[in-house]
CSV table of C-alpha atoms and ligand atoms in Angstrom, one decimal:
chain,number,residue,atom,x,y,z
H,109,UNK,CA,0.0,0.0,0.0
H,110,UNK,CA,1.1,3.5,-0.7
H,111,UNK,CA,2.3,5.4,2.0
H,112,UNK,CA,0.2,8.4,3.1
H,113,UNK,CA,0.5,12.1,3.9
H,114,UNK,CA,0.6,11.3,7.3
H,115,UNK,CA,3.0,8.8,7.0
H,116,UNK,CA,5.7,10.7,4.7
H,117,UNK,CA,5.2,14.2,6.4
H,118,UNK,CA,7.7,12.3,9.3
H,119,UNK,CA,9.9,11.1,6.7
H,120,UNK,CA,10.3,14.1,4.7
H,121,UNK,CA,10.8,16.5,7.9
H,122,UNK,CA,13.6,13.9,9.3
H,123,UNK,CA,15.6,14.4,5.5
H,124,UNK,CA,15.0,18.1,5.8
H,125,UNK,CA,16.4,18.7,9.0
H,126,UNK,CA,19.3,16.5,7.7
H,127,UNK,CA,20.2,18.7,5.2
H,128,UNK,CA,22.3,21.7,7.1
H,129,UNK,CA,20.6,24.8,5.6
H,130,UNK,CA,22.1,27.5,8.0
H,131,UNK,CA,22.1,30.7,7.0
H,132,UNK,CA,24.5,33.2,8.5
H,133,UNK,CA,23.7,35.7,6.9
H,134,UNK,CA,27.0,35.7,5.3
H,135,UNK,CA,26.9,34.3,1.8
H,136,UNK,CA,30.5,33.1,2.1
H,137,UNK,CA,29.4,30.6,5.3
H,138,UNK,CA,25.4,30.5,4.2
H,139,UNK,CA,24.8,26.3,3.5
H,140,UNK,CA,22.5,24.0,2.0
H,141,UNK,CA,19.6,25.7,0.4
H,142,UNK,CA,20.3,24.7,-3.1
H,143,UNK,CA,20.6,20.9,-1.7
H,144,UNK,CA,17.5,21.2,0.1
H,145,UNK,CA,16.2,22.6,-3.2
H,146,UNK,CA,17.2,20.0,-5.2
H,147,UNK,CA,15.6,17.6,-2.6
H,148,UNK,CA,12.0,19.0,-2.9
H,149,UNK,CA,12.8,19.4,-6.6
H,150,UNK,CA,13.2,15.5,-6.9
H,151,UNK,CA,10.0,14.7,-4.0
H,152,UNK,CA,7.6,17.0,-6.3
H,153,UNK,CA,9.4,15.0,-9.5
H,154,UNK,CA,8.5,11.4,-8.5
H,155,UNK,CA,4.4,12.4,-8.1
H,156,UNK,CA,5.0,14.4,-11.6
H,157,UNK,CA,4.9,17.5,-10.4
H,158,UNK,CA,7.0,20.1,-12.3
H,159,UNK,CA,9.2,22.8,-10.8
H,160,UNK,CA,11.6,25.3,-11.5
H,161,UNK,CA,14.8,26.5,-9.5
H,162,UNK,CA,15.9,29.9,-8.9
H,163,UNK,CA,18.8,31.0,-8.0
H,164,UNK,CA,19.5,34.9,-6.9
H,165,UNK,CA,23.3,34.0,-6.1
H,166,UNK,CA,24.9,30.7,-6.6
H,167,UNK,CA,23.8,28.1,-4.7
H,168,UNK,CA,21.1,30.6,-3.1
H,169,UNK,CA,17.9,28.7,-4.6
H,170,UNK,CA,14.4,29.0,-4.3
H,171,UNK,CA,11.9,26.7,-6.1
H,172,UNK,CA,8.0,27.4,-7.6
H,173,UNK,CA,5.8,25.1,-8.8
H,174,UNK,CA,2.2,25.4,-10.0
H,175,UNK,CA,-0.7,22.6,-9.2
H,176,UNK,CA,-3.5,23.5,-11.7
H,177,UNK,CA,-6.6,23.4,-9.9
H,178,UNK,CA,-10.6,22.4,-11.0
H,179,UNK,CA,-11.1,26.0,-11.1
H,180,UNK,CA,-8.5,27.9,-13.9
H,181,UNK,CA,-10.6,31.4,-13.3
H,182,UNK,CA,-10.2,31.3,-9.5
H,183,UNK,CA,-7.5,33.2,-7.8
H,184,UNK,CA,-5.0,31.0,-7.2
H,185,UNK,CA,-3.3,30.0,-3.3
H,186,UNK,CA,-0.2,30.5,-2.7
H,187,UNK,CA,1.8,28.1,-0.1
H,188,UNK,CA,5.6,29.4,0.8
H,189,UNK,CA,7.8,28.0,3.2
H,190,UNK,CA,11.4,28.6,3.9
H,191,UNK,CA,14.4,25.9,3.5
H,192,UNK,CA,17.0,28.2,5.6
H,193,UNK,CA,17.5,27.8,9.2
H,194,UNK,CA,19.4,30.1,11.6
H,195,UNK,CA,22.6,28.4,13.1
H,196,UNK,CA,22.6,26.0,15.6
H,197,UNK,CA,25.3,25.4,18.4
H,198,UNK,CA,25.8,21.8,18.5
H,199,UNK,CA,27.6,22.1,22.1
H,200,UNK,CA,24.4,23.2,23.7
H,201,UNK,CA,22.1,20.2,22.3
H,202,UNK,CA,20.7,17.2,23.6
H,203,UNK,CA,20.5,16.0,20.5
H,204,UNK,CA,23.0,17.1,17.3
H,205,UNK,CA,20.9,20.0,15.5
H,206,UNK,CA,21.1,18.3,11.8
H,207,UNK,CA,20.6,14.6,13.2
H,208,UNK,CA,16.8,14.4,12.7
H,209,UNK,CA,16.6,12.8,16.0
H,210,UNK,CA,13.6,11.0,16.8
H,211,UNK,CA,13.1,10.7,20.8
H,212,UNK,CA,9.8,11.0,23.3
H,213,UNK,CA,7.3,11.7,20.2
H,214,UNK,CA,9.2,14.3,18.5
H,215,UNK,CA,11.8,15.5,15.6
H,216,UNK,CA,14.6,16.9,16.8
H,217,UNK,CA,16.0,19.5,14.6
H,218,UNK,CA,16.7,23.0,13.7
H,219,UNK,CA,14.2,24.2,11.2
H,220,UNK,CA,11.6,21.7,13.0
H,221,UNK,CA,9.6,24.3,13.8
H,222,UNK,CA,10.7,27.0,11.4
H,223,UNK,CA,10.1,25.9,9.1
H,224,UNK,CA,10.7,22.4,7.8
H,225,UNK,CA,7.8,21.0,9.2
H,226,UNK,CA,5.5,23.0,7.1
H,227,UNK,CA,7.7,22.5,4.2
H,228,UNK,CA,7.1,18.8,5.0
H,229,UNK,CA,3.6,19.0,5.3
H,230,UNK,CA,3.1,20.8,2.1
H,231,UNK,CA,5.2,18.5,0.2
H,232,UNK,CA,3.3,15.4,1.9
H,233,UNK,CA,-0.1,16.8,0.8
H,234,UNK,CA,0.7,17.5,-2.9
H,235,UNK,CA,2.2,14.4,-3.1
H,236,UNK,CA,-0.9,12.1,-1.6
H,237,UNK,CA,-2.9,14.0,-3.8
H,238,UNK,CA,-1.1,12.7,-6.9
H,239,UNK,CA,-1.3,9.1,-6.1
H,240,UNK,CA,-4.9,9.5,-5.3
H,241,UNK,CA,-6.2,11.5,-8.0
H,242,UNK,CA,-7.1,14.8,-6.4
H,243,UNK,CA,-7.4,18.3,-8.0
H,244,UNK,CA,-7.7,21.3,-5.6
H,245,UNK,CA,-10.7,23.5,-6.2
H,246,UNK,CA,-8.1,26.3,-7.7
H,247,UNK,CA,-4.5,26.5,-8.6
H,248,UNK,CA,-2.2,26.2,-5.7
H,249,UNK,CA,1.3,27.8,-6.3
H,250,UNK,CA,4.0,26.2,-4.4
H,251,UNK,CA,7.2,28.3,-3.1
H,252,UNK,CA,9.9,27.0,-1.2
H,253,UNK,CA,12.4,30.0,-0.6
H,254,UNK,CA,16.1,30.9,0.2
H,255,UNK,CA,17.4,33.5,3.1
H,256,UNK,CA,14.3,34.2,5.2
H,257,UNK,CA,16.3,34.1,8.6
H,258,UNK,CA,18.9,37.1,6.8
H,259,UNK,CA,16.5,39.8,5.6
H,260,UNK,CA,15.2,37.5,2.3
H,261,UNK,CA,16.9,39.4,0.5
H,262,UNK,CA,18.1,36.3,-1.5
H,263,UNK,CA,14.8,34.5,-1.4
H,264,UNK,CA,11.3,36.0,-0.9
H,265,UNK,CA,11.8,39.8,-1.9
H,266,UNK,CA,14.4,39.2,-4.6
H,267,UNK,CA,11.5,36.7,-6.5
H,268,UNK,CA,9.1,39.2,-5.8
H,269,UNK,CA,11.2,41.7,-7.5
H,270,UNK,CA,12.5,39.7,-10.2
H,271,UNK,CA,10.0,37.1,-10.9
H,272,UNK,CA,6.6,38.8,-10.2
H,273,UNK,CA,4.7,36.5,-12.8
H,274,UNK,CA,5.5,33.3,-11.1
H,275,UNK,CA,2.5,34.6,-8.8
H,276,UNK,CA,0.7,35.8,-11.2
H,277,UNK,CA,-3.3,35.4,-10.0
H,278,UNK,CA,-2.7,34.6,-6.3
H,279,UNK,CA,-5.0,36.1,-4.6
H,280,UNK,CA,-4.0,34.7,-0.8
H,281,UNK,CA,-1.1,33.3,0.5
H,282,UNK,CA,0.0,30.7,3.4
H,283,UNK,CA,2.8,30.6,5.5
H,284,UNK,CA,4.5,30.7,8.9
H,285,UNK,CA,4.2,31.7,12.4
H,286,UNK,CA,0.5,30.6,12.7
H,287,UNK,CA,-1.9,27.8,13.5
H,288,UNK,CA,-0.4,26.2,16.6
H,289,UNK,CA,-2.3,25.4,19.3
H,290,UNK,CA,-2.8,26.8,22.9
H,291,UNK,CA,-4.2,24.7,25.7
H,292,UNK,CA,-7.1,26.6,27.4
H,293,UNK,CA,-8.3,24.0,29.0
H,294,UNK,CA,-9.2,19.7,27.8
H,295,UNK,CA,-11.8,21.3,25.9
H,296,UNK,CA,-10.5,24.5,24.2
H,297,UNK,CA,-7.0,25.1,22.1
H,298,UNK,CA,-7.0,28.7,20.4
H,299,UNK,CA,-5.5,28.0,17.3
H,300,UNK,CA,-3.3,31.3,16.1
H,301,UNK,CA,-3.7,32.1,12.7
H,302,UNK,CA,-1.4,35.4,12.0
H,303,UNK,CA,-3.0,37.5,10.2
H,304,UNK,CA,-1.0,40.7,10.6
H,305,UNK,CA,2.7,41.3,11.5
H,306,UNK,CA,5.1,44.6,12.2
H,307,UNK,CA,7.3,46.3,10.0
H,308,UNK,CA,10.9,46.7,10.6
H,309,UNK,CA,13.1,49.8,10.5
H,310,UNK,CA,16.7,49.2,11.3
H,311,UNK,CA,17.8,53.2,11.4
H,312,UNK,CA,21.6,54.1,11.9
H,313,UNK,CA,22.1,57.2,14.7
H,314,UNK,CA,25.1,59.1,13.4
H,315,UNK,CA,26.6,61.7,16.3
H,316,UNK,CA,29.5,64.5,15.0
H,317,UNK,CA,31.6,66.1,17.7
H,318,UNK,CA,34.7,67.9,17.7
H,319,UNK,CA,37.8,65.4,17.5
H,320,UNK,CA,40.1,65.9,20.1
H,321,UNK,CA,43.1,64.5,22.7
H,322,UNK,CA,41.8,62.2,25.5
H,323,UNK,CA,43.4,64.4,28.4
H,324,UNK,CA,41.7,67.8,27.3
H,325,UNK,CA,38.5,69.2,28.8
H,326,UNK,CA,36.1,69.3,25.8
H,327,UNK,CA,32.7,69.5,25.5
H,328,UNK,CA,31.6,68.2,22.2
H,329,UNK,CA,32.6,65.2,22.4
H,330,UNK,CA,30.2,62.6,19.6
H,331,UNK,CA,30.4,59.2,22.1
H,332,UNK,CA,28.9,61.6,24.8
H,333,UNK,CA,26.2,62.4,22.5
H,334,UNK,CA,25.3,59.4,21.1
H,335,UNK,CA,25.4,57.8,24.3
H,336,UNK,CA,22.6,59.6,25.5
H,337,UNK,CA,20.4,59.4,22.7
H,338,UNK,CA,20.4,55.9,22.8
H,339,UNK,CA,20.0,55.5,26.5
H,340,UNK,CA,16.6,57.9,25.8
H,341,UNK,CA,15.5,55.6,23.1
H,342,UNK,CA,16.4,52.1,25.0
H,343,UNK,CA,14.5,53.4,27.8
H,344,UNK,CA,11.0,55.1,26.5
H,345,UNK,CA,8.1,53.5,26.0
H,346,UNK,CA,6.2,54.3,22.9
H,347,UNK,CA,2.4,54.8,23.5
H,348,UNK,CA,0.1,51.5,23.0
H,349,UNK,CA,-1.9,51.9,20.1
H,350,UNK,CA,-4.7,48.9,19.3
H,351,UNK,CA,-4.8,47.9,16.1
H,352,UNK,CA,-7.4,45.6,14.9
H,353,UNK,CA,-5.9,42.7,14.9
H,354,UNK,CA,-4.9,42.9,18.3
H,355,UNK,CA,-8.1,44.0,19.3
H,356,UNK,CA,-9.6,40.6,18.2
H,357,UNK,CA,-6.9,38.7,19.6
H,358,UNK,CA,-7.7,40.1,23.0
H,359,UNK,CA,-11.1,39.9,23.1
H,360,UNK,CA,-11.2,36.1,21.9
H,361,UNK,CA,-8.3,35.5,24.5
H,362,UNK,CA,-10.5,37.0,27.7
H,363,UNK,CA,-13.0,34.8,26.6
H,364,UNK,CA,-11.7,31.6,26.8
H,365,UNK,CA,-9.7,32.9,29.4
H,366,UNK,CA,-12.4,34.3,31.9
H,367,UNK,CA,-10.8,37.2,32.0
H,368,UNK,CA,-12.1,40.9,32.5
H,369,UNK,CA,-10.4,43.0,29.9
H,370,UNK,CA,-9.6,46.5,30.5
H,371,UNK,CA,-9.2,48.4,27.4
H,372,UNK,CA,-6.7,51.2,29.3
H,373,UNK,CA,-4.4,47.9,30.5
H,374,UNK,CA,-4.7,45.0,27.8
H,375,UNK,CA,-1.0,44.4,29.5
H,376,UNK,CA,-2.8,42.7,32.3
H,377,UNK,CA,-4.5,40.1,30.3
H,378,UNK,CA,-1.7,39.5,28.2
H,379,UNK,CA,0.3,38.6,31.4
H,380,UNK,CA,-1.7,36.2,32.4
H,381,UNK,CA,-1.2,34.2,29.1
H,382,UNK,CA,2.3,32.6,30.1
H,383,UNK,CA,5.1,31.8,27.5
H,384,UNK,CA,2.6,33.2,25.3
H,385,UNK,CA,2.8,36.5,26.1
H,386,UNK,CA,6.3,37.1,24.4
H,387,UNK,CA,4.5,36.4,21.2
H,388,UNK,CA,2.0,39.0,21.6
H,389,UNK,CA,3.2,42.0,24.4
H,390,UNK,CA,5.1,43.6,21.6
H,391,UNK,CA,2.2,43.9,19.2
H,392,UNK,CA,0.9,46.6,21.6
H,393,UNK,CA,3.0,49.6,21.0
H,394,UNK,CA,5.9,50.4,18.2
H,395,UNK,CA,9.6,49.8,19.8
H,396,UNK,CA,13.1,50.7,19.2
H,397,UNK,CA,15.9,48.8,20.9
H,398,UNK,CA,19.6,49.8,20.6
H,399,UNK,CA,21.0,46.6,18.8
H,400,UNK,CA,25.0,47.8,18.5
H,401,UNK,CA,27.2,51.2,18.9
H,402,UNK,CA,30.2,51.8,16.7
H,403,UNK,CA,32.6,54.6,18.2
H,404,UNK,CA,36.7,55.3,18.5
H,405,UNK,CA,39.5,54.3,17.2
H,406,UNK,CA,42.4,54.4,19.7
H,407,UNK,CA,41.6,54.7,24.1
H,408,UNK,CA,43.4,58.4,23.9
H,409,UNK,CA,41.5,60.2,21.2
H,410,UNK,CA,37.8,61.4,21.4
H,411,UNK,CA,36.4,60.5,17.7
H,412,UNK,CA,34.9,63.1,15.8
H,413,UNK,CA,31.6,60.5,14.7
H,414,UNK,CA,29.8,57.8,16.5
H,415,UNK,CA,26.9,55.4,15.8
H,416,UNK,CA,24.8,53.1,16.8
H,417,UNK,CA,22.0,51.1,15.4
H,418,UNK,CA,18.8,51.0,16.5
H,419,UNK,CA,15.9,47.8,15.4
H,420,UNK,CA,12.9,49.5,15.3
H,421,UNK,CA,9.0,47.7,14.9
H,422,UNK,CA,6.1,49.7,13.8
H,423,UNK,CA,2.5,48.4,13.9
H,424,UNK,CA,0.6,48.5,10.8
H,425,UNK,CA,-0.2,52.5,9.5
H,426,UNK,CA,2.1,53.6,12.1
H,427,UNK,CA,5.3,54.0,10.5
H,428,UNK,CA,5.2,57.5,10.4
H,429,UNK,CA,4.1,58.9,13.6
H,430,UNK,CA,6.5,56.4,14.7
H,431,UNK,CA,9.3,58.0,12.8
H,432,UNK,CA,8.3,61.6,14.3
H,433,UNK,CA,7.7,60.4,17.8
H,434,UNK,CA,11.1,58.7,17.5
H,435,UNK,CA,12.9,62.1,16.2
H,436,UNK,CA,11.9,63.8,19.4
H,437,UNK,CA,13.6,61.0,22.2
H,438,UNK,CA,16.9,61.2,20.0
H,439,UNK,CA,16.9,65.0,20.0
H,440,UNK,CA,17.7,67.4,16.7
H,441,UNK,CA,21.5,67.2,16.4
H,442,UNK,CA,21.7,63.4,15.6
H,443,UNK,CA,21.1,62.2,11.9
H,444,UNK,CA,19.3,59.5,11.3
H,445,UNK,CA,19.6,57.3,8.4
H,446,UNK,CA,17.6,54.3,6.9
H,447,UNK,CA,19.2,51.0,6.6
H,448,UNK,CA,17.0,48.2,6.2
H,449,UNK,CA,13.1,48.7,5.8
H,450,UNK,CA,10.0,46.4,5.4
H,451,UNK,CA,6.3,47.5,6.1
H,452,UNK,CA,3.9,46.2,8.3
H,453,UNK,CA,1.0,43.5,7.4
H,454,UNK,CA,-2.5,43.2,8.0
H,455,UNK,CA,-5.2,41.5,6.5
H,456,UNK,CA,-8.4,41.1,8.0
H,457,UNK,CA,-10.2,37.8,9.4
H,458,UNK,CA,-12.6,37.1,7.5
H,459,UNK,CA,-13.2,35.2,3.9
H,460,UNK,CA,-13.7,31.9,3.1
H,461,UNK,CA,-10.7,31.2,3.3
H,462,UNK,CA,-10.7,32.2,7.4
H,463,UNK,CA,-13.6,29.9,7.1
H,464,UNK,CA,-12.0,26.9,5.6
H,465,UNK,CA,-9.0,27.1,8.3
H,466,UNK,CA,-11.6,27.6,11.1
H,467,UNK,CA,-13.6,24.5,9.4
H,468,UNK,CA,-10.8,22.3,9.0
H,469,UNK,CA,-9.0,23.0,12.6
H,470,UNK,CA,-12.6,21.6,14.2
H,471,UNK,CA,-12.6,18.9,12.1
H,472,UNK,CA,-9.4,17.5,13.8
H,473,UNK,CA,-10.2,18.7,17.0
H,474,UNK,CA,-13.3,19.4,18.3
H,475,UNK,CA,-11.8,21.6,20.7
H,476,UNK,CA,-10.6,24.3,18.1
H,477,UNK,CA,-11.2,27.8,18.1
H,478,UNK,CA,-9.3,29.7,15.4
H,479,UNK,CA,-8.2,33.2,16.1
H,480,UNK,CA,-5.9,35.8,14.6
H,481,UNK,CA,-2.5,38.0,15.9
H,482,UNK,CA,-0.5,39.4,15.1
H,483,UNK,CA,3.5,38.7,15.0
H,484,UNK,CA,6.2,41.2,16.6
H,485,UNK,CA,9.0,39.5,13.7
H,486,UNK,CA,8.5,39.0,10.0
H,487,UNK,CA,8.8,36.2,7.5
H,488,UNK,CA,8.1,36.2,3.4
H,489,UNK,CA,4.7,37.6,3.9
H,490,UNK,CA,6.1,40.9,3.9
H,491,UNK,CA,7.7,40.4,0.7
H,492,UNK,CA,4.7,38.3,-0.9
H,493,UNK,CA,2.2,41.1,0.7
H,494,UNK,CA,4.1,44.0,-1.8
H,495,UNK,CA,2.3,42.4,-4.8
H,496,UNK,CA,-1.2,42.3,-3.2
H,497,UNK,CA,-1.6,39.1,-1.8
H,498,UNK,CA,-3.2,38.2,1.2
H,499,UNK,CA,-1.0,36.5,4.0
H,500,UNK,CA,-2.0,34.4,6.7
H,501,UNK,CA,0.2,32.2,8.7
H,502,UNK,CA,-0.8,29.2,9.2
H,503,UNK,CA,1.2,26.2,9.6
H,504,UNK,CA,-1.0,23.9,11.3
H,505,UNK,CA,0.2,21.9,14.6
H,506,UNK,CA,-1.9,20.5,17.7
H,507,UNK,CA,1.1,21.1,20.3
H,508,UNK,CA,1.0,19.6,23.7
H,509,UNK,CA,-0.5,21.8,26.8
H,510,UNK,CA,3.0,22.5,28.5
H,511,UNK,CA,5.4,22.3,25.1
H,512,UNK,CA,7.0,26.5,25.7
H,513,UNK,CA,6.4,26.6,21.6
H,514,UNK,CA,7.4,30.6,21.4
H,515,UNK,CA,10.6,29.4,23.0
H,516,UNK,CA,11.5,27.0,20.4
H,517,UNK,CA,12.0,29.4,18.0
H,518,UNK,CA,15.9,29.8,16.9
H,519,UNK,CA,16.1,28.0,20.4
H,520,UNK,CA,18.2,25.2,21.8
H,521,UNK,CA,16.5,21.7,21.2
H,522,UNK,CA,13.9,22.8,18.5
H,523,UNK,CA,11.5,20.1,18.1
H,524,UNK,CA,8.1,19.0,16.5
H,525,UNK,CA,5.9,16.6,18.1
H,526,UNK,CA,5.2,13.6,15.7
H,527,UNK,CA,1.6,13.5,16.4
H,528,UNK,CA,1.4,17.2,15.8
H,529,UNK,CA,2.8,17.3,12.3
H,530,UNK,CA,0.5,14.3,11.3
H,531,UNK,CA,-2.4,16.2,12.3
H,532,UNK,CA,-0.6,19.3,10.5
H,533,UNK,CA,-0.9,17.0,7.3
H,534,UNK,CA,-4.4,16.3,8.0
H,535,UNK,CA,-5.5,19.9,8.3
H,536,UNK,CA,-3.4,21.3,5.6
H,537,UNK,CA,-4.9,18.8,3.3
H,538,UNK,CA,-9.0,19.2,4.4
H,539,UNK,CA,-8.1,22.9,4.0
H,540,UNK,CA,-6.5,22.6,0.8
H,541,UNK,CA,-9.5,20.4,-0.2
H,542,UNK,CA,-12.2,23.1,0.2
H,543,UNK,CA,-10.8,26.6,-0.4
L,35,ZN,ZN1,10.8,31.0,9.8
């Protein structure tokens, strides 16, 4: 008998995660992604499914392929999933990070939770589906990308810049950090679907003083200066703003939860969510953290220029006032330049396609209740969002009541439990199936 989805979505994980794909965001040290490529290449090849490779640097490859569906005049649904991972220090594993480990009902691995698992369970479903004769209701575009974990500048944003027409007619779009599960209680999960995430801002401070000898008095002195305008930005607190998104989140979280919600203090419910609340406590206000400072050149001589870099995340439409409220902490006589920039998401929750996620989620667990958030980080969807797509995350995964999930993330012994990426498979496909 042929093996099924649920059946190969283990195997194909386990070969992922043994193909090192860290990127380092260093090109020279960056590994793997055209092997791991070349792997999906040849698991979409033996079903007949045709694909092509990209490559935006050598060996930096991403890979589309195009399932026609029923439907030719429907919009068509994209799937994306990343093949990088971010490195891994073997020393501080229980397992080694590229072993595929299986051990107490999970895949140990880095990527098993970002994001090879949903690269798995993509590749298990399209591949079912040709042994068994199914057609999805429309065309479903699948995307496996390069350099997600290093600005995507290699991967996501560089196809959407340079091969636009590969996505031609999709009119929605799935991906990560979405559709886990968490335990309310035996008979209620909240299911995360992400429909919005921040934008990023990395800005460079730039300070001038007057150069000068070590042993003088002087008073325009650039370290002094910069030094204080990132201690004002590292310590304000921009003010909370709502959006939307977050607004649903909250009010779908007290309920389950019990809780009374205070609109002036939505900090006090989020607390009470656990692990959780790293997830969502920065998608109440814009923030700016001082990431590095760059000053001097010998311990005797005051520099005439310092910087510093600051990482800055704006809620959707809030870029701007951001940008102004930000001018006034850092003061008039520092210049600020733009380094890196990607705007904010947000789509809403609605559709039948919200529908079909909700539908599918309470058809493997009765205890579902889909709800949407919105992410503090970013993935692809900000560059798949630039060409009008809707993007949801949702990587479907039932996740045991204590698993700290948010913590696997880049973290020390990243792991998927089996069970959860069979019942992953299971919902992708019944989604796929009636969308
Ligand atoms: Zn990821």
């Amino acid at each position: 008998m042929d093996a099924t989805a649920a059946d190969e979505v283990v195997e194909i994980c386990r070969d992922l995660l043994r193909i090192d794909t860290t990127n380092t965001g260093d090109p020279r040290t960056t590994v793997g992604e055209r092997t791991a490529a070349e792997y999906v290449a040849e698991r979409l090849d033996e079903v007949g499914i045709a694909s092509e490779l990209f490559e935006s640097a050598p060996r930096r490859a991403n890979l589309v392929a195009r399932i026609p569906g029923a439907d030719r005049s429907r919009g068509a649904l994209l799937l994306h999933g990343h093949l990088d991972v971010v490195p891994a220090d073997a020393s501080e594993w229980s397992v080694h990070p590229f072993s595929g480990a299986e051990r107490d009902g999970y895949l140990w691995g880095r990527g098993a939770i970002d994001m090879k698992d949903f690269d798995a369970m993509m590749l298990a479903v399209v591949r079912q589906w040709r042994r068994t004769g199914v057609t999805p209701p429309r065309d479903i575009v699948l995307c496996f990308t390069a350099d997600e974990e290093a600005g995507m500048e290699y991967g996501s944003q560089w196809l959407v810049r340079e091969h636009a027409d590969l996505f031609t007619g999709c009119t929605e779009a799935i991906g990560e950090v979405g559709g886990f599960s968490y335990t309310v209680n035996d008979d209620l999960r909240l299911y995360l679907v992400e429909t919005a995430e921040k934008g990023l801002d990395w800005l460079r401070l730039h300070a001038r003083g007057r150069p000068g000898h070590g042993s003088f008095v002087h008073d325009d002195n650039a370290v002094t200066a910069l030094a204080e305008a990132v201690a004002r930005v590292g310590r304000h607190r921009f003010p909370m703003v709502v959006t939307p998104t977050v607004a649903a989140f909250l009010e779908q979280v007290s309920d389950a939860f019990g809780i009374e919600l205070d609109p002036a203090e939505p900090e006090v419910a989020i607390a009470k969510l656990g692990p959780i609340a790293n997830l969502i406590g920065a998608t109440l206000r814009n923030t700016a953290n001082p990431t590095r400072l760059d000053a001097g050149y010998k311990d005797n001589v005051i520099p005439g220029r310092a910087s510093a870099t600051i990482d800055c995340r704006t809620l959707p439409g809030q870029a701007e006032a951001f940008l102004e409220q930000l001018r006034e902490v850092i003061g008039p006589d520092i210049e600020i330049e733009h380094i890196s920039q990607q705007g904010a998401v947000e789509t809403g929750f609605d559709g039948a396609l919200v529908d079909a996620m909700a539908a599918a989620l309470r058809a493997e667990d009765p205890g579902a209740r889909a709800v949407p958030y919105m992410l503090s980080g970013g993935t692809d969807a900000k560059a798949f969002h630039t060409l009008g797509i809707r993007c949801f995350g949702f990587a479907p995964l039932r996740l045991p009541a204590d698993l700290n999930f948010s913590a696997l993330f880049h973290g020390v012994d990243e792991r998927v439990p089996v069970e959860g990426l069979q019942f992953g498979v299971r919902v992708l496909d019944r989604l796929l199936q009636t969308s």
